[in-house]
Short mmCIF file of C-alpha atoms and ligand atoms in Angstrom, two decimals:
data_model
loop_
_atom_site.label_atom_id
_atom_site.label_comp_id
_atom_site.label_asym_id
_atom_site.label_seq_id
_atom_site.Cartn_x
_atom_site.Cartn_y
_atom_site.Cartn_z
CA UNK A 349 -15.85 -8.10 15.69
CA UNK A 350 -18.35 -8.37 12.74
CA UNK A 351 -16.05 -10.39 10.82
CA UNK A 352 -18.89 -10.74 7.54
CA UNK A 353 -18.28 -6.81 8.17
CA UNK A 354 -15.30 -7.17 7.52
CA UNK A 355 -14.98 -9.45 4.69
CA UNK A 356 -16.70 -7.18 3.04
CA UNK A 357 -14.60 -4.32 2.92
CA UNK A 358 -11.43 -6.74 2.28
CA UNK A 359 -13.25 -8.36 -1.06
CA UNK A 360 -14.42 -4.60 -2.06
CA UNK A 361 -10.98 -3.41 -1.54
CA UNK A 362 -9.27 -5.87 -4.22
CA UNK A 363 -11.98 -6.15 -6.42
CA UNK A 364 -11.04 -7.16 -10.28
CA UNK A 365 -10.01 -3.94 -12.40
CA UNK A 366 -9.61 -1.56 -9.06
CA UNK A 367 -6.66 -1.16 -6.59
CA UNK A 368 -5.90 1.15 -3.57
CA UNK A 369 -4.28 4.51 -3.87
CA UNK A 370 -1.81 5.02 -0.88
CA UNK A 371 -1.78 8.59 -0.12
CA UNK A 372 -0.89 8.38 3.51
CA UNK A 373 2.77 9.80 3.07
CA UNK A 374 3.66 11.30 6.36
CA UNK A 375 4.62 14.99 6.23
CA UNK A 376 8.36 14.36 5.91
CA UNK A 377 7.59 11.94 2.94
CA UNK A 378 5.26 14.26 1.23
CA UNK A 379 8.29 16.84 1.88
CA UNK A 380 10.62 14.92 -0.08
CA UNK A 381 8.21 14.79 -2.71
CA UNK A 382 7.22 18.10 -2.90
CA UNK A 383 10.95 19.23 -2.83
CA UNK A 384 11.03 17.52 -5.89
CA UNK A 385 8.55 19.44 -7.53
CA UNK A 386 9.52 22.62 -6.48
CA UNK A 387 6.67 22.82 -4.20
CA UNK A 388 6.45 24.18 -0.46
CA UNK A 389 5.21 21.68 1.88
CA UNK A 390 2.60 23.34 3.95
CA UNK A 391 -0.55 21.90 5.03
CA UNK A 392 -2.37 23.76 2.78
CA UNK A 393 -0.57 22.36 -0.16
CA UNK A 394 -0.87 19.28 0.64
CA UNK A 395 -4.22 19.51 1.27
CA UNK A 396 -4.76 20.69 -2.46
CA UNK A 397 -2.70 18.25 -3.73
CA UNK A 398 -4.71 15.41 -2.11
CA UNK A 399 -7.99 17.20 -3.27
CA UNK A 400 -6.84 17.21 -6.67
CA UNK A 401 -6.56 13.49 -6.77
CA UNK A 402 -9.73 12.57 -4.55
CA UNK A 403 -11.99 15.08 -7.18
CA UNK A 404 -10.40 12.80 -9.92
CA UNK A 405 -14.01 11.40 -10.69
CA UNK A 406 -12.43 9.13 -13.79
CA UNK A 407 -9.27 7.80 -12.23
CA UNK A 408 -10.95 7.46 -8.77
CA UNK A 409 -13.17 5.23 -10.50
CA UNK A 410 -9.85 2.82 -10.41
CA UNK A 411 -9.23 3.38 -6.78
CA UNK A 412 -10.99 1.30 -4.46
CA UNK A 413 -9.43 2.86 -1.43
CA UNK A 414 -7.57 5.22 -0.37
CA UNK A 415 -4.60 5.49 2.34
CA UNK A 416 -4.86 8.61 4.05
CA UNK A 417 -2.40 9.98 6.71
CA UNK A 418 -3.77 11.26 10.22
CA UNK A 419 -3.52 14.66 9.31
CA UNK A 420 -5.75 14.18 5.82
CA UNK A 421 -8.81 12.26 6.82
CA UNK A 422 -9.40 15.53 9.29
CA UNK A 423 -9.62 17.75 6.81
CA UNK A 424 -12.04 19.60 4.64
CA UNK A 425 -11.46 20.67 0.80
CA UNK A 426 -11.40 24.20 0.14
CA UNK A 427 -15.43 24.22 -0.05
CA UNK A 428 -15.93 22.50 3.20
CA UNK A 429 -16.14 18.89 2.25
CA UNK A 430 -14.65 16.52 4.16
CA UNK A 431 -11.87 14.92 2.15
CA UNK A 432 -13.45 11.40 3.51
CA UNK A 433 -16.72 12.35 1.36
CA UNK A 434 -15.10 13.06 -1.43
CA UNK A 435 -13.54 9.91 -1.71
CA UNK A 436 -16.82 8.12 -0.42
CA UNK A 437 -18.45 10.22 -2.91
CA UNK A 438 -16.53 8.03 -5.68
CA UNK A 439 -17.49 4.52 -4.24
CA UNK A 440 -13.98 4.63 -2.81
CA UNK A 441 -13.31 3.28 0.81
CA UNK A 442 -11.24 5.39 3.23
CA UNK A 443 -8.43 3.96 5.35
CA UNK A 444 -5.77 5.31 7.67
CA UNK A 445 -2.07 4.39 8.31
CA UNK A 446 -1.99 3.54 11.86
CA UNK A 447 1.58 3.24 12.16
CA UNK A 448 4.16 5.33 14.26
CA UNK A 449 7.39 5.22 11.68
CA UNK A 450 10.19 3.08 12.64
CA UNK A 451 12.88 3.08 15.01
CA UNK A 452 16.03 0.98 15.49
CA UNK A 453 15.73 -2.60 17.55
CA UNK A 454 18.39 -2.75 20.33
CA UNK A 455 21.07 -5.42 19.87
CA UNK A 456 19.22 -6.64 15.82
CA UNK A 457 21.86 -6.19 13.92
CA UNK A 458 20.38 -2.58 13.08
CA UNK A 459 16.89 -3.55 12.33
CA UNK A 460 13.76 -1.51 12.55
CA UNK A 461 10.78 -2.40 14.08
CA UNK A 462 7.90 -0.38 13.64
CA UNK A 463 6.06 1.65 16.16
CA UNK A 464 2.39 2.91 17.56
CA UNK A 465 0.64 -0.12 19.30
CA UNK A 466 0.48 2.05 22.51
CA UNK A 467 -3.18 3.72 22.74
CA UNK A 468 -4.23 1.78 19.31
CA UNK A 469 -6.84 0.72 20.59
CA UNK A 470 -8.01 4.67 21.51
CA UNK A 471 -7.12 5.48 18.10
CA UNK A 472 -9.29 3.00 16.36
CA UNK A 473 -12.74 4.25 17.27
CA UNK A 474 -12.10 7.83 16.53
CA UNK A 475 -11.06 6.95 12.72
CA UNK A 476 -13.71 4.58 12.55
CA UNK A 477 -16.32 7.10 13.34
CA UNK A 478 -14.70 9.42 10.78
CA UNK A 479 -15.43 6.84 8.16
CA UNK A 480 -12.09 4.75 8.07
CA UNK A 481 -12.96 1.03 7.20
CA UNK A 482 -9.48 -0.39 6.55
CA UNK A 483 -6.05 0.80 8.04
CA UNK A 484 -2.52 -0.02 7.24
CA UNK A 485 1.13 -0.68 9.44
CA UNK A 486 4.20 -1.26 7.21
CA UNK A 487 6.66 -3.06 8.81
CA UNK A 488 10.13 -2.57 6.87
CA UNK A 489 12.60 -5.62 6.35
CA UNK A 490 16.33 -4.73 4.89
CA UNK A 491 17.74 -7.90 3.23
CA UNK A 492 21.12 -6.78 2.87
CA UNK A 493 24.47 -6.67 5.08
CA UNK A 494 23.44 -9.97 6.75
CA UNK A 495 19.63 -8.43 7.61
CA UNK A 496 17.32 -9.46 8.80
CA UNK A 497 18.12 -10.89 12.27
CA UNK A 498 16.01 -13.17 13.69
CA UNK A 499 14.73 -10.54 16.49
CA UNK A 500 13.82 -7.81 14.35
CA UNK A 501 12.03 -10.46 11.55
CA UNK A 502 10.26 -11.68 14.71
CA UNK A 503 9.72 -8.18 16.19
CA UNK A 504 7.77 -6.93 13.46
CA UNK A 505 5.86 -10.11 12.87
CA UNK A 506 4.63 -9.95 15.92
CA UNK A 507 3.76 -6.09 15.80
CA UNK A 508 1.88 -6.67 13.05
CA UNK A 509 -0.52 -9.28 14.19
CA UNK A 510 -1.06 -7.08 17.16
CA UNK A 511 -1.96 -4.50 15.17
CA UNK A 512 -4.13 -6.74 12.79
CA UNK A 513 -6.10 -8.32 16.05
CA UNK A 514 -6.76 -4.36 17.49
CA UNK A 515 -8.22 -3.45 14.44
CA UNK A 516 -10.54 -6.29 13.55
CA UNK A 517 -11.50 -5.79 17.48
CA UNK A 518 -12.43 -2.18 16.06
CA UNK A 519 -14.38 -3.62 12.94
CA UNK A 520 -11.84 -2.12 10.46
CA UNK A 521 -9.38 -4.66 8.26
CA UNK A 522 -6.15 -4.32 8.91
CA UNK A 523 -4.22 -3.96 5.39
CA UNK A 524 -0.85 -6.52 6.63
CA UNK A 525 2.17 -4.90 4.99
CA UNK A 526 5.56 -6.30 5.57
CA UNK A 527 7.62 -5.05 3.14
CA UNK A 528 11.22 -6.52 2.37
CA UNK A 529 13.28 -3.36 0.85
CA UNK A 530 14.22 -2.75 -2.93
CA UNK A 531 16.97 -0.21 -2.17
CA UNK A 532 20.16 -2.57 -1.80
CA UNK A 533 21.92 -4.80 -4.00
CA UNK A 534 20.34 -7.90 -2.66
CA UNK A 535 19.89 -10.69 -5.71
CA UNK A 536 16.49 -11.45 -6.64
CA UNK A 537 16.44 -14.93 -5.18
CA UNK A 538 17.84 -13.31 -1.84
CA UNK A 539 14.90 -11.22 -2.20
CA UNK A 540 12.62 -14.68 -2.59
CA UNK A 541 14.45 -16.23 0.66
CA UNK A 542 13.73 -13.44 3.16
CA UNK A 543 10.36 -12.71 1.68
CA UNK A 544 9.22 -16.56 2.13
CA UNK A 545 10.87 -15.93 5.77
CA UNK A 546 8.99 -13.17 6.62
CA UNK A 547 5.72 -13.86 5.37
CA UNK A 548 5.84 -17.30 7.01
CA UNK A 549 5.99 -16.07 10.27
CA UNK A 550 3.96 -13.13 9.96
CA UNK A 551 1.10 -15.53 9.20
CA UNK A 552 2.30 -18.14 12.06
CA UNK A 553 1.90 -14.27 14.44
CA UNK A 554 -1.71 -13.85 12.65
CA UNK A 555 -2.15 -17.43 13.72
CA UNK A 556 -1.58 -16.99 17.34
CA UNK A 557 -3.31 -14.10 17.52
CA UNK A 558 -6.36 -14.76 16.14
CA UNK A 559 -6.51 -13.01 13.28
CA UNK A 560 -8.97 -14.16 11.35
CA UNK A 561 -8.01 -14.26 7.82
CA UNK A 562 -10.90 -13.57 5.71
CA UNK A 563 -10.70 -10.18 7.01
CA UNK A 564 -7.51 -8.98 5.81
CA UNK A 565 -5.64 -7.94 2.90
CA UNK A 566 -2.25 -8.76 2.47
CA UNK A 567 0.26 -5.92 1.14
CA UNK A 568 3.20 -7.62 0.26
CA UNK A 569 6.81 -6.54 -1.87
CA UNK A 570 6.97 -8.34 -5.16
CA UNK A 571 10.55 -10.57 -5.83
CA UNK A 572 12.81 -8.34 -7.56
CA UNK A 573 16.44 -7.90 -7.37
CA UNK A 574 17.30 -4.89 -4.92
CA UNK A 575 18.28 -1.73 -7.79
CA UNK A 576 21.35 -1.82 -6.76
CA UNK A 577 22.03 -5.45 -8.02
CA UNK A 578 24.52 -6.76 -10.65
CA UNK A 579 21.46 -8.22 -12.63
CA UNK A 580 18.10 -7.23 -13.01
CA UNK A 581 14.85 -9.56 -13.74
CA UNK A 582 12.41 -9.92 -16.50
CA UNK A 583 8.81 -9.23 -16.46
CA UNK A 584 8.17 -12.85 -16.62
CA UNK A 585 10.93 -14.12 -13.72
CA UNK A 586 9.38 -11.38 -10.99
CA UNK A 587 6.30 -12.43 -12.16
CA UNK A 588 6.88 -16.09 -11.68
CA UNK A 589 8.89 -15.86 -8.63
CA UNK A 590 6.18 -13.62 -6.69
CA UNK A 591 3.12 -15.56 -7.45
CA UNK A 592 5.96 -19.35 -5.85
CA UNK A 593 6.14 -17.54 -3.06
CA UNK A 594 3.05 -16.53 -2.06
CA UNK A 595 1.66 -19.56 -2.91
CA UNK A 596 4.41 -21.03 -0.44
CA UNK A 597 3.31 -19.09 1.99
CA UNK A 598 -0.38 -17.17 2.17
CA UNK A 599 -2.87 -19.15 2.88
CA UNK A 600 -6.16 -19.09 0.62
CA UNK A 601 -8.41 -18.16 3.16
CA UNK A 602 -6.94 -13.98 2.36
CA UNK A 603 -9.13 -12.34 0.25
CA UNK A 604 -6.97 -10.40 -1.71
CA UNK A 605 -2.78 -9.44 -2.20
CA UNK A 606 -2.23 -5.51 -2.94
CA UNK A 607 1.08 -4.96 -3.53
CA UNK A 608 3.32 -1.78 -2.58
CA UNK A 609 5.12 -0.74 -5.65
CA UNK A 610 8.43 -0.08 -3.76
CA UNK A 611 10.55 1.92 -5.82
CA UNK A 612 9.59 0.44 -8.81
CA UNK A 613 9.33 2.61 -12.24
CA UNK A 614 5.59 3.25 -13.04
CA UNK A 615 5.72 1.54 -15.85
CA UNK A 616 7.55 -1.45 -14.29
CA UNK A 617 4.85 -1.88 -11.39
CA UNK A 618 2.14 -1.99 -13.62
CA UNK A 619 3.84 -4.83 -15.94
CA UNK A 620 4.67 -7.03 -13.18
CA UNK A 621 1.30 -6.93 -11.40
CA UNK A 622 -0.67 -7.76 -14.97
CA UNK A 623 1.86 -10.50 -15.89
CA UNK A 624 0.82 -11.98 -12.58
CA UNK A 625 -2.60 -11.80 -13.10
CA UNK A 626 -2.47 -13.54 -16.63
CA UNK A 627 -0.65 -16.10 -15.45
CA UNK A 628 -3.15 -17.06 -12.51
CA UNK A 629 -3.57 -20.19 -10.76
CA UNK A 630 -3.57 -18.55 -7.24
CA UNK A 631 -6.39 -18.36 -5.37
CA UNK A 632 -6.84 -14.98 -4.10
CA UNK A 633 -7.66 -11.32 -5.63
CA UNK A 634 -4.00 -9.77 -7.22
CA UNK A 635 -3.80 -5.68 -7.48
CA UNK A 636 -2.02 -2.53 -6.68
CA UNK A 637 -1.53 -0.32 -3.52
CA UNK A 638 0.73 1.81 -5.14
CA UNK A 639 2.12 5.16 -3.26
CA UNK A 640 5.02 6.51 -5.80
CA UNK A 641 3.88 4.14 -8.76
CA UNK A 642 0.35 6.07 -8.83
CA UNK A 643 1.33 9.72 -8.07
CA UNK A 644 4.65 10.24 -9.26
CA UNK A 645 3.15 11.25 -12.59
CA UNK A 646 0.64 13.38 -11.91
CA UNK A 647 2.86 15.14 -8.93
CA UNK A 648 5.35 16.31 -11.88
CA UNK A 649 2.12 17.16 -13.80
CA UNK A 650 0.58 19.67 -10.89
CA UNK A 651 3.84 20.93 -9.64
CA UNK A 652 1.42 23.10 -7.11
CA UNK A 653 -0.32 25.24 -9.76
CA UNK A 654 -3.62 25.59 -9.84
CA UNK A 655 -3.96 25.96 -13.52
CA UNK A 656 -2.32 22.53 -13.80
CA UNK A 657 -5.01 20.62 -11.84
CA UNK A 658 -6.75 19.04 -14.83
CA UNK A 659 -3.85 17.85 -16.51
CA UNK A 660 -2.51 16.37 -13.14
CA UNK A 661 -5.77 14.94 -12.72
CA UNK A 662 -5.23 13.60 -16.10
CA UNK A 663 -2.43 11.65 -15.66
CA UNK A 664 -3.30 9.96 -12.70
CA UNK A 665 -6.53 8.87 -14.97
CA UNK A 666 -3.79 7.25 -16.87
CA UNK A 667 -1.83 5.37 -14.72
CA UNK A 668 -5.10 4.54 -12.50
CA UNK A 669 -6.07 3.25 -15.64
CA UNK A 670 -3.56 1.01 -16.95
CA UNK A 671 -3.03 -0.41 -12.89
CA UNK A 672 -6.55 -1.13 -13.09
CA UNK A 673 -6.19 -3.21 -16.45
CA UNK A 674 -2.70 -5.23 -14.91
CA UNK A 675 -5.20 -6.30 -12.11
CA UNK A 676 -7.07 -7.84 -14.39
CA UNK A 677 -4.03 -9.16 -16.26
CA UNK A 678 -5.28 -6.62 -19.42
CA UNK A 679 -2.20 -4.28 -19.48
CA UNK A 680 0.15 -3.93 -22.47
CA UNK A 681 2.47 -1.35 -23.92
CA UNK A 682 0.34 -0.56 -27.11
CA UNK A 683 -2.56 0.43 -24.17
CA UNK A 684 0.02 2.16 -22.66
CA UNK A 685 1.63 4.16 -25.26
CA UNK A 686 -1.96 4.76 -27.24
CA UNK A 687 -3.78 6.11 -23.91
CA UNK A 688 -0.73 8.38 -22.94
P1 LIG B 1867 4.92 2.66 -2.67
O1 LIG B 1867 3.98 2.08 -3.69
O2 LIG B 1867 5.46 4.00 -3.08
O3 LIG B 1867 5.95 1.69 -2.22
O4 LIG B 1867 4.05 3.00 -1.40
C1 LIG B 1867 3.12 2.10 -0.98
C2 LIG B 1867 3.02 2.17 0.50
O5 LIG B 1867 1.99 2.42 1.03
C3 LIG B 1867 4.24 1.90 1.26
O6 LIG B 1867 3.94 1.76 2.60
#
């Protein structure tokens, strides 16, 4: 383990003003999405979708890395070029999802615990080779119906640090996401609890595994109220709430925090992550590794036609854009309605 090597890539990775794309939706995901759009999901489409992004010179200039799905980083855009060099062709670092998806935990109260440590370690290598230099394994917490149970919170703690040691083995940082769910009608401070709970003992699993730290990035939920809760939160109370607990629980010695956006609205997601960053006082790098938050916009946009590429392309300039400002706590709505 080269562990400057590694450092690196973590600190390049959540570097002020740039944030990580995740475009690593497995096919049934990407499905779902493209059913939205009216768009058949075949793996030529999404192919040209992903191109259409990664040739995004201006936004990708906002993307510090992207999340690609196995079947992505193998393949080539319509002119031959590996999909990896287009995105190293931006200054943009390439990473993989390594996970397997979930499935249920026996006797947990219907938790899920995430899956693929089996032949990780084969894995590794091969993506490295292809250019991958950070990967990421999203464990998924539900906080509602008297969730999580102590098994599955443990479970996936313990998966993940697994996970996290096999890839620093491998030279590539492991992005640590263990994200508590915004889908219920879980209160915001119920939210708080089980987030402080999890992330406590996924850094006591990091511990005993010998993670080391420094070569990480941590990919957390921010507190919000589940969207099916009586009462939402303000900017300000997410804001507040997210950077307590972190500070409660992550110790300085991570580089960098990249959150998932969850569900959030677009808009939403990029508020709370600059209202973080100008309130400060935490010692680590604050920015975005948004999936939905980043693409829903210029998904609608494309809508698979070709003659809609550069206004797709567009819009993910914008929201690249004002995600890059909110990591550097810059973001307002004048920005946002002026650049739109
Ligand atoms: P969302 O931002 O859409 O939550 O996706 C980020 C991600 O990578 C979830 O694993």
């Amino acid at each position: 383990m080269n562990l400057d090597a590694l450092n690196k890539v973590a600190n390049r990775l959540v570097e002020p003003g740039r944030g990580i794309l995740a475009a690593d939706e497995s096919n049934a995901t990407i499905k779902k999405r493209f059913d939205g759009i009216g768009v058949e999901c075949t793996e030529d489409n999404r192919r040209d979708y992903r191109e259409m992004m990664f040739r995004a010179k201006d936004a990708m200039s906002f993307v510090s890395g992207v999340i690609l799905y196995d079947e992505t980083i193998w393949q080539n855009g319509k002119d031959g070029t590996p999909l990896v060099k287009l995105i190293e062709d931006v200054n943009s670092i390439p990473g993989i999802k390594v996970d397997e998806g979930t499935r249920e935990l026996a006797g947990a109260r219907g938790d899920l615990v995430t899956r693929g440590l089996d032949k990780l370690h084969e894995r590794l290598p091969k993506y490295h080779e292809k250019g991958a230099r950070f990967a990421k394994w999203r464990a998924v917490i539900d906080p509602t119906n008297g969730r999580p149970s102590y098994a599955g919170l443990v479970a996936n703690a313990h998966a993940l640090a697994r996970y996290a040691n096999l890839c620093q083995e491998f030279d590539i940082v492991p992005i640590v996401e263990p994200e508590v769910l915004m889908d219920g009608d879980n209160d915001i401070d119920t939210t708080y609890a089980v987030t402080e709970w999890v992330l406590k003992e996924t850094f006591q699993q990091l511990y005993y595994l010998n993670v080391a730290l420094e070569g990480i990035v941590l990919k957390p939920n921010m507190i919000v109220p589940g969207k099916k809760a009586a009462k939402q939160a303000s900017v300000d109370e997410v804001a507040e709430k997210t950077i307590r607990c972190l500070k409660a629980c992550v110790p300085s010695a991570v580089p960098g925090i990249a959150y998932l956006s969850g569900g959030q609205s677009d808009e939403l997601a990029t508020a709370h992550l600059s209202r973080m960053n100008q309130i400060g006082g935490f010692p680590w790098k604050m920015t975005f590794s948004y999936g939905r938050a980043l693409q829903a916009a210029p998904q609608k946009a494309w809508s698979g036609k070709a003659e809609q590429v550069e206004a797709a392309q567009k819009a993910f300039l914008h929201r690249a854009r004002m995600n890059g400002l909110a990591s550097l706590g810059k973001w307002n709505e004048t920005l946002e309605r002026e650049a739109a």
